[in-house]
Amino acid sequence: MQKGRGETILLVEDEAAVRDTTKKVLDRLGYRVLVAEDGPAALAILSSAKRVDLLLSDIILPGGVNGIDIFNRSQELRPSLKCLLMTGYASPPDQQLPEEVEILSKPVSINDLATKARQVLGA
């Protein structure tokens, strides 16, 4: 299984059980994890001086700011930030998905999460 190298991942997930489990998995894989429950909280972190190497966000979020919105705003704040979006839906929302964004289908296996995070960050 591919491990992290101390990179920092901003995890944006509104479901507490999914958020907590994903954080634990990422911690065990060797990543530092910052957590946000919704889009506005994620944007606050991205607007701060905190290090973030990868945005890992659910697409569908409460609070009027979804995962695609967070990615689009992150490109203004941190143009080199890598992004990985997750969805539990068969098809993403009507909003246009950026080509450079990878999508993971939930539920995500530990191996798939580890592999895709490492791939997006650069093996």
PDB file of C-alpha atoms in Angstrom, residues 83-86 98-104 116 119-120:
ATOM      1  CA  CYS A  83      -7.268  18.093  -5.914  1.00  0.00           C
ATOM      2  CA  LEU A  84      -9.121  14.826  -5.511  1.00  0.00           C
ATOM      3  CA  LEU A  85     -12.918  14.872  -5.297  1.00  0.00           C
ATOM      4  CA  MET A  86     -15.186  12.142  -3.904  1.00  0.00           C
ATOM      5  CA  PRO A  98     -12.492  20.523 -14.217  1.00  0.00           C
ATOM      6  CA  GLU A  99     -10.382  18.184 -16.376  1.00  0.00           C
ATOM      7  CA  GLU A 100      -7.436  18.206 -13.974  1.00  0.00           C
ATOM      8  CA  VAL A 101      -9.519  16.921 -11.050  1.00  0.00           C
ATOM      9  CA  GLU A 102      -9.559  13.211 -10.231  1.00  0.00           C
ATOM     10  CA  ILE A 103     -12.789  11.625  -8.924  1.00  0.00           C
ATOM     11  CA  LEU A 104     -13.127   8.802  -6.386  1.00  0.00           C
ATOM     12  CA  LYS A 116      -5.069   7.746  -5.805  1.00  0.00           C
ATOM     13  CA  GLN A 119      -0.830   9.322  -7.695  1.00  0.00           C
ATOM     14  CA  VAL A 120      -2.313  12.835  -7.526  1.00  0.00           C
TER      15      VAL A 120
END
